[in-house]
Each structure stands twice: as C-alpha cells, then as structure tokens.
C-alpha positions in Angstrom: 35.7 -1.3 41.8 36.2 1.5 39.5 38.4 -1.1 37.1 35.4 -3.2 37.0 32.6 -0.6 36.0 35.4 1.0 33.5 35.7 -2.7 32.1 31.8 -2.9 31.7 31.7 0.2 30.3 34.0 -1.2 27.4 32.3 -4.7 27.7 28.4 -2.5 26.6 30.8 -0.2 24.4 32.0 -3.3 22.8 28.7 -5.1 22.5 27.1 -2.0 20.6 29.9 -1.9 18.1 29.1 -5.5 17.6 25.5 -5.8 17.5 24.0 -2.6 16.8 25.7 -1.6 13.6 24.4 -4.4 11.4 20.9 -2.4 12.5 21.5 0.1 10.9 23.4 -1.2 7.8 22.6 1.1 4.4 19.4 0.9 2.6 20.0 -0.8 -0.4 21.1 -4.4 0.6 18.8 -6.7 -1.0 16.4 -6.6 -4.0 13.3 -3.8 -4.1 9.8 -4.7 -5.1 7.9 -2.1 -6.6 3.9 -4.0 -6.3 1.3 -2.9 -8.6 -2.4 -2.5 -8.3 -3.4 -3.1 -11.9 -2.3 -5.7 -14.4 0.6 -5.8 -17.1 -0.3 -3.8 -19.9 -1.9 -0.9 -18.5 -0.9 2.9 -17.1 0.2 1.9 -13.8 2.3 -1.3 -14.9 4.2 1.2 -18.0 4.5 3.7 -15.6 6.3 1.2 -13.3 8.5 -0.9 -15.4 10.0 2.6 -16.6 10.5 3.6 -13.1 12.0 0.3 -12.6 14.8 0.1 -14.9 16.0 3.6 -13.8 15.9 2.9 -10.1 17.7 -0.5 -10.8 20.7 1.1 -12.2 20.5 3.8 -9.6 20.9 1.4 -6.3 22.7 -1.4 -7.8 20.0 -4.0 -6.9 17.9 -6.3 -8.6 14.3 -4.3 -8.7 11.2 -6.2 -9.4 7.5 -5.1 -10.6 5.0 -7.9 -9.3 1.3 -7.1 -10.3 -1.2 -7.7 -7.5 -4.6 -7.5 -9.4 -8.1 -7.9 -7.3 -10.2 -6.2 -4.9 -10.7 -2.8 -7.2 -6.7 -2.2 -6.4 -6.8 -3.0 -2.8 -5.1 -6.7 -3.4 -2.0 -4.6 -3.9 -2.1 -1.5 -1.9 -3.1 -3.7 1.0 -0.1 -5.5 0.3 2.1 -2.2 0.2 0.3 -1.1 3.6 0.9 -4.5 5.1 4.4 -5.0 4.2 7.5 -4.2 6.7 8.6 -0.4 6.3 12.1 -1.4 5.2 12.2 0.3 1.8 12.0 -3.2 -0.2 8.6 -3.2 -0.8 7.2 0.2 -2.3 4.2 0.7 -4.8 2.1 2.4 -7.1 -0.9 3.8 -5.2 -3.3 5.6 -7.8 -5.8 8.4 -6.9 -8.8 8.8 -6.8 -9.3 5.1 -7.4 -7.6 4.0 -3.8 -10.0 6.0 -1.9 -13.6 4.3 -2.7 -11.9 1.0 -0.5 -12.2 3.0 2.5 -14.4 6.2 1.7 -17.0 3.8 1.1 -19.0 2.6 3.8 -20.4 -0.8 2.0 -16.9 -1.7 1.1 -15.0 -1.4 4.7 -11.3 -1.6 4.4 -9.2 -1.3 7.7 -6.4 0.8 5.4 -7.0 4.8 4.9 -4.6 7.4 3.8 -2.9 7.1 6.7 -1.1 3.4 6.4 1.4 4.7 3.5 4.5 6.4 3.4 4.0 9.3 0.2 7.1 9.1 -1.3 6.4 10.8 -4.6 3.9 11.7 -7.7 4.9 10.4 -10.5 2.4 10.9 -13.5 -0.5 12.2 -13.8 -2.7 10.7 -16.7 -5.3 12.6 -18.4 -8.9 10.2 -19.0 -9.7 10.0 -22.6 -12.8 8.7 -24.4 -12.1 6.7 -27.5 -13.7 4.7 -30.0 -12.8 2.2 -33.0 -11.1 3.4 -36.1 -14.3 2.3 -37.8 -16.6 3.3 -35.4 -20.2 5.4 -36.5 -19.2 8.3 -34.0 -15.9 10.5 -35.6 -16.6 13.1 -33.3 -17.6 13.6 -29.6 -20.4 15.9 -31.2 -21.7 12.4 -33.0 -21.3 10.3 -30.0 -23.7 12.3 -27.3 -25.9 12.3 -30.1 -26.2 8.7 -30.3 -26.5 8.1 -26.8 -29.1 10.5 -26.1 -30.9 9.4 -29.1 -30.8 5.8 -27.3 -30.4 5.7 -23.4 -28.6 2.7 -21.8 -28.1 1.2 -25.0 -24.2 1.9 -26.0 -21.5 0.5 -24.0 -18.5 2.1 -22.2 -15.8 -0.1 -21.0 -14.3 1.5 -17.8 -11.3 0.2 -15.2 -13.0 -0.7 -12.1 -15.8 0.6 -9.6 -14.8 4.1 -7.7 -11.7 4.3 -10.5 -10.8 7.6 -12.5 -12.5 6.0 -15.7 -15.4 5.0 -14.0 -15.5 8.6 -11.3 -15.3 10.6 -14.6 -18.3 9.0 -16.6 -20.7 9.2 -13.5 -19.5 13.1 -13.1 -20.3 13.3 -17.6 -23.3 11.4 -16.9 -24.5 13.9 -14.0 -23.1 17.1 -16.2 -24.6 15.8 -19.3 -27.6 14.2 -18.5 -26.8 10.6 -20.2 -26.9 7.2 -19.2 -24.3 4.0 -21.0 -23.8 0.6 -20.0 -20.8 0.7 -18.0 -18.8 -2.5 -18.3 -16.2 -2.9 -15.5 -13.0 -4.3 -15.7 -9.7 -5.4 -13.7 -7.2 -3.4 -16.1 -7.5 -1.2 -19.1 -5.7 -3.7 -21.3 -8.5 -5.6 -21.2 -10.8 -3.2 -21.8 -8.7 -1.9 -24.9 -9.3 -5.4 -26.0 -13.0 -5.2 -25.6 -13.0 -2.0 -27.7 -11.0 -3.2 -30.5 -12.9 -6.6 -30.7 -15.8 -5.0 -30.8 -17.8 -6.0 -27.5 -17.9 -2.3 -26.5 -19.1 0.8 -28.0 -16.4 3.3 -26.4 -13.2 3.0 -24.2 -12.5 5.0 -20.7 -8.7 4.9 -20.3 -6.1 7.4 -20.0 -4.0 9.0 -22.7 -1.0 6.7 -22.4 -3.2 3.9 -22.9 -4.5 5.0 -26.1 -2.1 7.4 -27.6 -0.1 5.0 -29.6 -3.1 3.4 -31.3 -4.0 6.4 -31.9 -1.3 7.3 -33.5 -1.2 4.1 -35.6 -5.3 4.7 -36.7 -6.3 2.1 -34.7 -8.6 4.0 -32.6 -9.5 7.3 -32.5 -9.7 9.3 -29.0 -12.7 11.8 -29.0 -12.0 14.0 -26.3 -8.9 14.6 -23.2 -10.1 15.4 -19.7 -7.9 18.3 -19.0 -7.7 21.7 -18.9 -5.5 21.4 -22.1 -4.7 19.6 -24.9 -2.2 16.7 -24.2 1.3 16.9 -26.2 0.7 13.7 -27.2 -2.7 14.0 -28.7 -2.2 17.6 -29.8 -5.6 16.8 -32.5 -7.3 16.1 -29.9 -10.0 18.8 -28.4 -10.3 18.7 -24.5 -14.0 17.8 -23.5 -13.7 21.8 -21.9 -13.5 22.7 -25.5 -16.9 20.8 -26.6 -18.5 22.2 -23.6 -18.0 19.7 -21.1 -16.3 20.8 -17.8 -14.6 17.8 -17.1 -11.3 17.6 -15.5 -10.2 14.3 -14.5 -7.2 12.1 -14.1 -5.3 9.5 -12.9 -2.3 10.6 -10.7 0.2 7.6 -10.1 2.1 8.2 -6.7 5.1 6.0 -4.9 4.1 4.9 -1.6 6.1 2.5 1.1 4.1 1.4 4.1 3.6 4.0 7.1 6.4 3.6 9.7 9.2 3.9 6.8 12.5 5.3 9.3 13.5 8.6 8.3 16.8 7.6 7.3 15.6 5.4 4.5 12.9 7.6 3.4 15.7 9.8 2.8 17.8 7.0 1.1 14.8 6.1 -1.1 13.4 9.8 -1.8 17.3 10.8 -3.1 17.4 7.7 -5.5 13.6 8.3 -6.7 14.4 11.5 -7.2 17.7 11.2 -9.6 16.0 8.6 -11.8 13.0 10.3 -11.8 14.6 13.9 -12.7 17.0 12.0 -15.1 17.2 13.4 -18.7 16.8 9.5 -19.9 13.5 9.1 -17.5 12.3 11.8 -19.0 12.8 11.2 -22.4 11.6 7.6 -22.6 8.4 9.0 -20.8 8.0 10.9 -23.7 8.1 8.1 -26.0 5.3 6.0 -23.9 3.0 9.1 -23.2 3.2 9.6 -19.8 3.3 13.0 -18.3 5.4 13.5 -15.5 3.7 15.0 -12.7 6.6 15.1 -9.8 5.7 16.0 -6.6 7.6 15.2 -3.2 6.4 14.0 0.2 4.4 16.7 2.6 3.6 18.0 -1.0 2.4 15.1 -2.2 0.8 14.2 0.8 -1.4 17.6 1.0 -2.3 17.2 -3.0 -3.9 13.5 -2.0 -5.4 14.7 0.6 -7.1 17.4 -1.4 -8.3 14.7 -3.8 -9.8 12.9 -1.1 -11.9 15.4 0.0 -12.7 16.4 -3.3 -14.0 12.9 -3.8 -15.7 12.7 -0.6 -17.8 15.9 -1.3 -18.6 14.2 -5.3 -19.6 10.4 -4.1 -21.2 12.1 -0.6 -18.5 9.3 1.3 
C-alpha cells in the first residue's frame, strides 16, 4: 500500500514537471505589440516607434506598433483593455484624453481606469499654439486680438473631443473669455496639414509635433503650456508669461491590460525600464522633442488618478 501511494506521489510529481513548467515558461517568447490610440505621424505614434526599436533590441523579439485609430482613442485602448494579460499586447494610453470615454456620461464605455496594468509614464508633452510662417498673427499678443475683435470666426484645429488640445482651448476659452471654431480631428498630423494648407487659422498640438517646423520656419508656435519654457522651443514664451495660467499636457503612459501576473509585470517593467533609462533613448528623444517624463507603476498609477479627478472637477464628469 505504501509502495503504491509513494508511486503516485512520483506519478503527480512527475506530471507537474511535465505539464506545469511550459506554464510558466519566460516572458519574452513571441513577438510584442505595442497598439496605439492615434495615427502614424503624430506624438503618440513617435513616442512609440522610439520606444519600439529600443525594447526590440532589449528582449530579442520582433516588436510591433499597430495604430488603432477611432472612437476618440478608445478603438485602441479598448483593444489594450480587452487583450489577454500576457505581456504581448501593451499600449500607449494618453491622459487626459482617455478619461472623457468613461467620465462622460453621454459617451458610456464599460472600461475605466481600472481595466489597465500602469506600467510606466513615458513623456509628457507640453500643448502648444501655432500658426503659419505667413500668418497675420506673429505674436500671441496679435492673435487674442484678432479673435476678440471677431468671435467664432477664426479656426483652431484640435485632436479629438475630451483630448489635451481640445481640454486646453475650452479651459483658454473660459480664462480668457474667447470663442474659435474648433475643428476636430483623428490625429494631429492631419491637423498640421490643415494648418499648413491653409484651411485653419491656428494649430493645437504638442511641442514634438511642431518643434521641428518650427525650427525649419515653417510655422511659428505662439505660446508653450507649461510652467516653463520648453528646451526645444527655448524662443518661445509660456502662455504663464503673457498672462495666461494655462498648464496643460499630454502625458503618454505604457499600459498592459489589468490581470498582468506579477511575474511578467516584473519581466516587462525591468526591460521598459533599461531602454527607457538608456543613454541612446535618451538622446534620440532629444532629437525628436520629446521630454521624458518617467514614472513607475503605483507612482504612476496615483499621478493618473490625480488627473482624473482633476478633470472630473473641470468638465463637472
């Protein structure tokens, strides 16, 4: 009798070797999709693709950006939230524009906050107004002008309803007491393209959008969102400095679907983390304007949540 259990004992022993160890192989084994809210062209999609080639090299598998455009963002961040918590499907979630989907009472989405995994905060993007190199308004001084002199008449191209662009005009419209035609749009590179082919009268975007146009005279940015001046648009006043308290930004975050095991969190936070902290990431950042903004998990998590309710209390969601 005691033979027999002992040999059942090794039998389960046996069958647990066997069966339960290809469970819980090692995360990477198999290609990573990184899905994006926005199309190519924009922030969100740069900010990506850099992040790509760094993590690619980092796990030693194929890893792929696949834009997900629609439903003001939510065609992609309901894809993250609906995806299996594996660690091959992460994304991009970008705040404040994720919250209107479920802050919003006309809009109604099942997702909230809590159907992610934060991961990490990547960049955070200061909003920018800007305007044709050939444009009347040089200054942000000639600009109010014009629009107060004609209500509703000029034209501001912004990214999407309940979006940073579109969240920061409402607060300048309420601060300043002004009103524009406020064109929406399902990515700022096609907005950009509105400005510059003259179908617009000014561009909401963020400074990585617009810094090397900029740069090259193709546009001029009238004013940074921030408490400071950005280092890549150092001759550009902040909007605090013409007397307009405005703060506002987009902040672009890795998330994986809620339910992510611990143990590949961990995998996946390490290998974020080295590409991210990487002298190379950094210095191509640099070259495409994006400021890195890194913050990690319950960190992250508490600075989102902060945002939300800051947006709740603005929007009265």
């Amino acid at each position: 009798m005691k033979k027999r259990v002992l040999d059942d004992l090794l039998f389960l022993c046996l069958f647990v070797v066997l069966f339960a160890v290809p469970a819980q192989a090692d995360w990477p084994e198999k290609p990573v999709k990184i899905i994006v809210a926005y199309g190519a062209g924009g922030g969100s999609d740069i900010s990506a693709r850099l992040l790509a080639q760094g993590l690619e090299k980092e796990i030693g598998q194929p890893v792929v950006v696949v834009n997900m455009t629609g439903g003001a963002g939510w065609i992609g961040w309901g894809a993250i939230a609906a995806a299996n918590p594996d660690g091959y499907t992460i994304g991009y979630i970008n705040v404040p524009n994720l919250f209107a989907g479920y802050l919003d009472s006309r809009i109604k989405r099942s997702e909230n906050l809590g159907s992610f995994t934060l991961m990490v905060n990547h960049i955070t993007d200061p909003c920018v107004w800007a305007v044709r190199a050939d444009s009347p308004y040089k200054t942000l001084a000639d600009l109010m002008g014009a629009i107060r002199k004609s209500p509703g008449q000029l034209s501001i191209a912004v990214h999407g309803n309940g979006g940073d662009d579109h969240l920061a005009y409402l607060d300048m419209e309420r601060k300043a007491g002004i009103k524009m035609k406020v064109v929406h749009n399902n990515s700022t590179a096609i907005s950009r393209a509105q400005l510059l082919g003259g179908h617009v009268d000014v561009l909401a975007a963020n400074v990585c959008e617009v810094f090397q146009q900029h740069q090259r005279g193709e546009l001029i940015v009238l004013g940074v969102m921030a408490d400071r001046r950005s280092p890549f648009l150092p001759d550009v006043a902040t909007f605090r400095e013409r007397g307009y308290d405005l703060a506002w930004a987009s902040t672009r975050g890795i998330a994986a679907p809620a339910g992510l095991p611990d143990r590949i969190a961990a995998r996946l936070s390490d290998a974020l983390a080295r590409v991210i902290e990487s002298s190379e990431h950094r210095a191509k950042a640099g070259q495409l304007g994006l400021t890195l903004d890194v913050v990690y998990g319950a960190k992250y998590r508490e600075m989102v949540q902060r945002e939300e309710q800051h947006i709740k209390t603005l929007m009265g969601w």
